[in-house]
PDB file of C-alpha atoms in Angstrom:
ATOM      1  CA  UNK A1475     -37.605  -2.799  -4.943  1.00  0.00           C
ATOM      2  CA  UNK A1476     -34.194  -2.281  -6.570  1.00  0.00           C
ATOM      3  CA  UNK A1477     -33.528  -4.170  -9.758  1.00  0.00           C
ATOM      4  CA  UNK A1478     -30.594  -6.540 -10.052  1.00  0.00           C
ATOM      5  CA  UNK A1479     -28.183  -7.160 -12.909  1.00  0.00           C
ATOM      6  CA  UNK A1480     -26.418 -10.520 -12.837  1.00  0.00           C
ATOM      7  CA  UNK A1481     -22.865 -10.366 -14.140  1.00  0.00           C
ATOM      8  CA  UNK A1482     -21.348 -13.628 -15.406  1.00  0.00           C
ATOM      9  CA  UNK A1483     -17.624 -13.137 -15.888  1.00  0.00           C
ATOM     10  CA  UNK A1484     -14.179 -14.709 -16.025  1.00  0.00           C
ATOM     11  CA  UNK A1485     -11.103 -12.630 -15.170  1.00  0.00           C
ATOM     12  CA  UNK A1486      -9.326 -14.045 -18.216  1.00  0.00           C
ATOM     13  CA  UNK A1487     -11.840 -12.333 -20.492  1.00  0.00           C
ATOM     14  CA  UNK A1488     -10.617  -8.923 -21.631  1.00  0.00           C
ATOM     15  CA  UNK A1489     -14.163  -7.850 -22.448  1.00  0.00           C
ATOM     16  CA  UNK A1490     -15.274  -8.931 -18.965  1.00  0.00           C
ATOM     17  CA  UNK A1491     -12.622  -6.555 -17.625  1.00  0.00           C
ATOM     18  CA  UNK A1492     -14.060  -3.675 -19.665  1.00  0.00           C
ATOM     19  CA  UNK A1493     -17.555  -4.546 -18.422  1.00  0.00           C
ATOM     20  CA  UNK A1494     -16.266  -4.750 -14.859  1.00  0.00           C
ATOM     21  CA  UNK A1495     -14.977  -1.193 -15.155  1.00  0.00           C
ATOM     22  CA  UNK A1496     -18.246   0.129 -16.623  1.00  0.00           C
ATOM     23  CA  UNK A1497     -21.014  -1.824 -14.891  1.00  0.00           C
ATOM     24  CA  UNK A1498     -20.876  -0.337 -11.358  1.00  0.00           C
ATOM     25  CA  UNK A1499     -21.609   3.194 -12.625  1.00  0.00           C
ATOM     26  CA  UNK A1500     -24.398   1.924 -14.883  1.00  0.00           C
ATOM     27  CA  UNK A1501     -25.997  -0.010 -12.030  1.00  0.00           C
ATOM     28  CA  UNK A1502     -25.621   2.921  -9.617  1.00  0.00           C
ATOM     29  CA  UNK A1503     -27.251   5.311 -12.095  1.00  0.00           C
ATOM     30  CA  UNK A1504     -30.311   3.037 -12.164  1.00  0.00           C
ATOM     31  CA  UNK A1505     -30.303   2.332  -8.423  1.00  0.00           C
ATOM     32  CA  UNK A1506     -29.638  -1.331  -9.235  1.00  0.00           C
ATOM     33  CA  UNK A1507     -27.617  -4.004  -7.486  1.00  0.00           C
ATOM     34  CA  UNK A1508     -25.012  -6.256  -9.109  1.00  0.00           C
ATOM     35  CA  UNK A1509     -25.136 -10.003  -8.494  1.00  0.00           C
ATOM     36  CA  UNK A1510     -21.610 -11.243  -9.171  1.00  0.00           C
ATOM     37  CA  UNK A1511     -21.488 -14.608 -10.972  1.00  0.00           C
ATOM     38  CA  UNK A1512     -17.896 -15.853 -11.401  1.00  0.00           C
ATOM     39  CA  UNK A1513     -17.712 -18.777 -13.823  1.00  0.00           C
ATOM     40  CA  UNK A1514     -15.088 -20.694 -15.779  1.00  0.00           C
ATOM     41  CA  UNK A1515     -15.185 -19.449 -19.364  1.00  0.00           C
ATOM     42  CA  UNK A1516     -13.187 -22.443 -20.595  1.00  0.00           C
ATOM     43  CA  UNK A1517     -15.909 -24.698 -19.164  1.00  0.00           C
ATOM     44  CA  UNK A1518     -18.592 -22.631 -20.892  1.00  0.00           C
ATOM     45  CA  UNK A1519     -16.729 -22.871 -24.205  1.00  0.00           C
ATOM     46  CA  UNK A1520     -16.364 -26.630 -23.844  1.00  0.00           C
ATOM     47  CA  UNK A1521     -20.040 -27.118 -23.007  1.00  0.00           C
ATOM     48  CA  UNK A1522     -21.329 -24.888 -25.811  1.00  0.00           C
ATOM     49  CA  UNK A1523     -18.812 -25.588 -28.588  1.00  0.00           C
ATOM     50  CA  UNK A1524     -17.757 -21.943 -28.543  1.00  0.00           C
ATOM     51  CA  UNK A1525     -14.147 -20.757 -28.429  1.00  0.00           C
ATOM     52  CA  UNK A1526     -12.159 -17.622 -27.772  1.00  0.00           C
ATOM     53  CA  UNK A1527     -12.204 -14.962 -30.502  1.00  0.00           C
ATOM     54  CA  UNK A1528      -8.464 -14.678 -29.883  1.00  0.00           C
ATOM     55  CA  UNK A1529      -8.122 -18.111 -31.520  1.00  0.00           C
ATOM     56  CA  UNK A1530      -8.788 -16.454 -34.893  1.00  0.00           C
ATOM     57  CA  UNK A1531      -5.680 -14.457 -35.960  1.00  0.00           C
ATOM     58  CA  UNK A1532      -7.552 -11.733 -37.874  1.00  0.00           C
ATOM     59  CA  UNK A1533     -10.046 -11.259 -35.055  1.00  0.00           C
ATOM     60  CA  UNK A1534      -7.287 -11.196 -32.453  1.00  0.00           C
ATOM     61  CA  UNK A1535      -5.511  -8.401 -34.329  1.00  0.00           C
ATOM     62  CA  UNK A1536      -8.778  -6.459 -34.576  1.00  0.00           C
ATOM     63  CA  UNK A1537      -9.526  -7.036 -30.877  1.00  0.00           C
ATOM     64  CA  UNK A1538      -6.346  -5.195 -29.867  1.00  0.00           C
ATOM     65  CA  UNK A1539      -7.742  -1.984 -31.394  1.00  0.00           C
ATOM     66  CA  UNK A1540     -11.324  -2.659 -30.333  1.00  0.00           C
ATOM     67  CA  UNK A1541     -10.370  -3.169 -26.702  1.00  0.00           C
ATOM     68  CA  UNK A1542      -8.460   0.116 -26.679  1.00  0.00           C
ATOM     69  CA  UNK A1543     -11.582   1.890 -27.970  1.00  0.00           C
ATOM     70  CA  UNK A1544     -13.777   0.373 -25.267  1.00  0.00           C
ATOM     71  CA  UNK A1545     -11.206   1.029 -22.543  1.00  0.00           C
ATOM     72  CA  UNK A1546     -11.064   4.692 -23.598  1.00  0.00           C
ATOM     73  CA  UNK A1547     -14.859   4.928 -23.559  1.00  0.00           C
ATOM     74  CA  UNK A1548     -15.051   3.734 -19.954  1.00  0.00           C
ATOM     75  CA  UNK A1549     -11.828   5.317 -18.700  1.00  0.00           C
ATOM     76  CA  UNK A1550     -10.134   1.972 -18.059  1.00  0.00           C
ATOM     77  CA  UNK A1551      -6.405   1.325 -18.270  1.00  0.00           C
ATOM     78  CA  UNK A1552      -5.929  -1.569 -20.698  1.00  0.00           C
ATOM     79  CA  UNK A1553      -2.789  -3.305 -21.929  1.00  0.00           C
ATOM     80  CA  UNK A1554      -2.801  -6.475 -23.970  1.00  0.00           C
ATOM     81  CA  UNK A1555      -1.471  -9.316 -21.841  1.00  0.00           C
ATOM     82  CA  UNK A1556       1.417 -11.000 -23.698  1.00  0.00           C
ATOM     83  CA  UNK A1557       0.820 -14.161 -21.655  1.00  0.00           C
ATOM     84  CA  UNK A1558      -2.782 -14.507 -22.880  1.00  0.00           C
ATOM     85  CA  UNK A1559      -4.495 -16.927 -23.012  1.00  0.00           C
ATOM     86  CA  UNK A1560      -4.061 -17.954 -19.375  1.00  0.00           C
ATOM     87  CA  UNK A1561      -5.812 -20.901 -17.759  1.00  0.00           C
ATOM     88  CA  UNK A1562      -8.072 -19.168 -15.232  1.00  0.00           C
ATOM     89  CA  UNK A1563      -9.207 -22.209 -13.236  1.00  0.00           C
ATOM     90  CA  UNK A1564      -7.247 -21.190 -10.124  1.00  0.00           C
ATOM     91  CA  UNK A1565      -8.182 -17.529 -10.495  1.00  0.00           C
ATOM     92  CA  UNK A1566     -11.890 -18.249 -10.754  1.00  0.00           C
ATOM     93  CA  UNK A1567     -11.792 -20.772  -7.919  1.00  0.00           C
ATOM     94  CA  UNK A1568     -10.297 -17.922  -5.932  1.00  0.00           C
ATOM     95  CA  UNK A1569     -13.191 -15.632  -6.834  1.00  0.00           C
ATOM     96  CA  UNK A1570     -15.785 -18.240  -5.900  1.00  0.00           C
ATOM     97  CA  UNK A1571     -13.931 -19.106  -2.717  1.00  0.00           C
ATOM     98  CA  UNK A1572     -13.765 -15.463  -1.648  1.00  0.00           C
ATOM     99  CA  UNK A1573     -17.515 -15.171  -2.228  1.00  0.00           C
ATOM    100  CA  UNK A1574     -18.281 -18.367  -0.302  1.00  0.00           C
ATOM    101  CA  UNK A1575     -16.031 -17.650   2.655  1.00  0.00           C
ATOM    102  CA  UNK A1576     -16.893 -14.001   3.102  1.00  0.00           C
ATOM    103  CA  UNK A1577     -13.406 -13.019   2.014  1.00  0.00           C
ATOM    104  CA  UNK A1578     -12.623  -9.696   0.406  1.00  0.00           C
ATOM    105  CA  UNK A1579     -14.232 -10.690  -2.894  1.00  0.00           C
ATOM    106  CA  UNK A1580     -14.265  -7.215  -4.449  1.00  0.00           C
ATOM    107  CA  UNK A1581     -10.650  -6.504  -3.549  1.00  0.00           C
ATOM    108  CA  UNK A1582      -9.667  -9.904  -4.963  1.00  0.00           C
ATOM    109  CA  UNK A1583     -11.517  -9.386  -8.263  1.00  0.00           C
ATOM    110  CA  UNK A1584     -10.043  -5.887  -8.631  1.00  0.00           C
ATOM    111  CA  UNK A1585      -6.544  -7.265  -7.912  1.00  0.00           C
ATOM    112  CA  UNK A1586      -6.856 -10.057 -10.479  1.00  0.00           C
ATOM    113  CA  UNK A1587      -8.459  -7.959 -13.214  1.00  0.00           C
ATOM    114  CA  UNK A1588      -5.820  -5.242 -12.711  1.00  0.00           C
ATOM    115  CA  UNK A1589      -2.935  -7.707 -12.804  1.00  0.00           C
ATOM    116  CA  UNK A1590      -4.385  -9.405 -15.875  1.00  0.00           C
ATOM    117  CA  UNK A1591      -5.302  -6.385 -17.992  1.00  0.00           C
ATOM    118  CA  UNK A1592      -3.734  -3.190 -16.584  1.00  0.00           C
ATOM    119  CA  UNK A1593      -0.196  -4.201 -15.563  1.00  0.00           C
ATOM    120  CA  UNK A1594      -0.247  -7.015 -17.095  1.00  0.00           C
ATOM    121  CA  UNK A1595       1.194 -10.056 -15.279  1.00  0.00           C
ATOM    122  CA  UNK A1596       1.491 -13.777 -15.995  1.00  0.00           C
ATOM    123  CA  UNK A1597      -1.165 -15.051 -13.605  1.00  0.00           C
ATOM    124  CA  UNK A1598      -0.762 -18.539 -15.045  1.00  0.00           C
ATOM    125  CA  UNK A1599       2.546 -18.762 -13.156  1.00  0.00           C
ATOM    126  CA  UNK A1600       1.807 -19.805  -9.546  1.00  0.00           C
ATOM    127  CA  UNK A1601       4.776 -17.850  -8.179  1.00  0.00           C
ATOM    128  CA  UNK A1602       3.776 -14.663  -9.967  1.00  0.00           C
ATOM    129  CA  UNK A1603       0.167 -15.093  -8.842  1.00  0.00           C
ATOM    130  CA  UNK A1604       1.354 -15.525  -5.248  1.00  0.00           C
ATOM    131  CA  UNK A1605       3.436 -12.342  -5.560  1.00  0.00           C
ATOM    132  CA  UNK A1606       0.447 -10.391  -6.917  1.00  0.00           C
ATOM    133  CA  UNK A1607      -1.741 -11.634  -4.057  1.00  0.00           C
ATOM    134  CA  UNK A1608       0.864 -10.781  -1.415  1.00  0.00           C
ATOM    135  CA  UNK A1609       1.328  -7.280  -2.857  1.00  0.00           C
ATOM    136  CA  UNK A1610      -2.426  -6.766  -2.457  1.00  0.00           C
ATOM    137  CA  UNK A1611      -2.366  -7.959   1.150  1.00  0.00           C
ATOM    138  CA  UNK A1612      -3.705 -11.489   0.671  1.00  0.00           C
ATOM    139  CA  UNK A1613      -2.227 -14.556   2.357  1.00  0.00           C
ATOM    140  CA  UNK A1614      -0.929 -16.605  -0.593  1.00  0.00           C
ATOM    141  CA  UNK A1615      -0.740 -19.824   1.458  1.00  0.00           C
ATOM    142  CA  UNK A1616      -4.326 -19.455   2.655  1.00  0.00           C
ATOM    143  CA  UNK A1617      -5.302 -18.796  -0.967  1.00  0.00           C
ATOM    144  CA  UNK A1618      -3.786 -22.131  -2.035  1.00  0.00           C
ATOM    145  CA  UNK A1619      -5.831 -23.923   0.615  1.00  0.00           C
ATOM    146  CA  UNK A1620      -8.944 -22.067  -0.523  1.00  0.00           C
ATOM    147  CA  UNK A1621      -8.636 -22.969  -4.212  1.00  0.00           C
ATOM    148  CA  UNK A1622      -7.961 -26.621  -3.367  1.00  0.00           C
ATOM    149  CA  UNK A1623     -11.045 -26.924  -1.149  1.00  0.00           C
ATOM    150  CA  UNK A1624     -13.452 -29.460  -2.763  1.00  0.00           C
ATOM    151  CA  UNK A1625     -16.439 -27.278  -1.836  1.00  0.00           C
ATOM    152  CA  UNK A1626     -14.932 -24.331  -3.717  1.00  0.00           C
ATOM    153  CA  UNK A1627     -14.180 -26.521  -6.739  1.00  0.00           C
ATOM    154  CA  UNK A1628     -17.763 -27.795  -6.719  1.00  0.00           C
ATOM    155  CA  UNK A1629     -19.192 -24.283  -6.429  1.00  0.00           C
ATOM    156  CA  UNK A1630     -17.289 -23.068  -9.496  1.00  0.00           C
ATOM    157  CA  UNK A1631     -18.503 -26.117 -11.442  1.00  0.00           C
ATOM    158  CA  UNK A1632     -22.055 -25.392 -10.300  1.00  0.00           C
ATOM    159  CA  UNK A1633     -21.815 -21.705 -11.287  1.00  0.00           C
ATOM    160  CA  UNK A1634     -20.501 -22.671 -14.710  1.00  0.00           C
ATOM    161  CA  UNK A1635     -23.146 -25.356 -15.275  1.00  0.00           C
ATOM    162  CA  UNK A1636     -25.903 -22.960 -14.198  1.00  0.00           C
ATOM    163  CA  UNK A1637     -24.573 -20.347 -16.617  1.00  0.00           C
ATOM    164  CA  UNK A1638     -24.682 -22.825 -19.499  1.00  0.00           C
ATOM    165  CA  UNK A1639     -28.171 -23.984 -18.490  1.00  0.00           C
ATOM    166  CA  UNK A1640     -29.353 -20.359 -18.715  1.00  0.00           C
ATOM    167  CA  UNK A1641     -27.941 -19.967 -22.227  1.00  0.00           C
ATOM    168  CA  UNK A1642     -24.590 -18.348 -21.478  1.00  0.00           C
ATOM    169  CA  UNK A1643     -22.029 -19.037 -24.210  1.00  0.00           C
ATOM    170  CA  UNK A1644     -19.404 -16.352 -23.544  1.00  0.00           C
ATOM    171  CA  UNK A1645     -18.293 -13.569 -21.245  1.00  0.00           C
ATOM    172  CA  UNK A1646     -19.333 -11.091 -20.159  1.00  0.00           C
ATOM    173  CA  UNK A1647     -22.992 -12.035 -19.959  1.00  0.00           C
ATOM    174  CA  UNK A1648     -25.643 -10.095 -18.070  1.00  0.00           C
ATOM    175  CA  UNK A1649     -29.169 -10.927 -16.974  1.00  0.00           C
ATOM    176  CA  UNK A1650     -31.848  -8.476 -15.961  1.00  0.00           C
ATOM    177  CA  UNK A1651     -34.610 -10.815 -14.848  1.00  0.00           C
ATOM    178  CA  UNK A1652     -34.574 -13.525 -17.491  1.00  0.00           C
ATOM    179  CA  UNK A1653     -33.452 -11.208 -20.293  1.00  0.00           C
ATOM    180  CA  UNK A1654     -29.900 -12.040 -21.349  1.00  0.00           C
ATOM    181  CA  UNK A1655     -27.340  -9.637 -22.813  1.00  0.00           C
ATOM    182  CA  UNK A1656     -23.924 -10.762 -24.083  1.00  0.00           C
ATOM    183  CA  UNK A1657     -20.904  -8.520 -24.443  1.00  0.00           C
ATOM    184  CA  UNK A1658     -19.713  -5.230 -23.011  1.00  0.00           C
ATOM    185  CA  UNK A1659     -21.184  -3.543 -26.081  1.00  0.00           C
ATOM    186  CA  UNK A1660     -24.678  -4.410 -24.803  1.00  0.00           C
ATOM    187  CA  UNK A1661     -24.382  -2.343 -21.639  1.00  0.00           C
ATOM    188  CA  UNK A1662     -26.682   0.347 -23.070  1.00  0.00           C
ATOM    189  CA  UNK A1663     -29.376  -2.330 -23.346  1.00  0.00           C
ATOM    190  CA  UNK A1664     -28.616  -3.465 -19.789  1.00  0.00           C
ATOM    191  CA  UNK A1665     -29.071   0.121 -18.590  1.00  0.00           C
ATOM    192  CA  UNK A1666     -32.377   0.397 -20.452  1.00  0.00           C
ATOM    193  CA  UNK A1667     -33.618  -2.886 -18.991  1.00  0.00           C
ATOM    194  CA  UNK A1668     -32.729  -1.692 -15.488  1.00  0.00           C
ATOM    195  CA  UNK A1669     -34.520   1.604 -16.108  1.00  0.00           C
ATOM    196  CA  UNK A1670     -37.660  -0.068 -17.470  1.00  0.00           C
TER     197      UNK A1670
END
């Protein structure tokens, strides 16, 4: 039976973007499946007392270089988003909604990650988000209905609460079985766990 790696992520997390670019090849090399777990990182931070490393000026400056190193390692295009931090509530409701409704989840996640960290765009602006979605072939009006659906809102809350209950305190976080790994710099350990 193929192993599974669970991937807890938020599109507003630059390190989640790096992991997103690297994880599919790692999983494929081990014959493993990815279970996608979109969550609201702001909700995780609030529940755990954690906060974004970008809130610390010295760390934020260091992150700019660090992210370029990791992007180069995994062949990802990365540009610091001048609009960061962006409230990702709508974006992550969109991810959950696409999963729930059988929408084009993978195309959506790729579109949002690309617009956040490769172009980059101000996805906190509803008009700019709508333009990004339309350019990718999504119906922006249908998207608004989706993210305002109470069932979608509840599902994102549930995902986030479940993440916290399992010990998640940041993004990206991975689980292989019950073993937890935090950060894109732990992907070697994820690969080893999948191989074991």
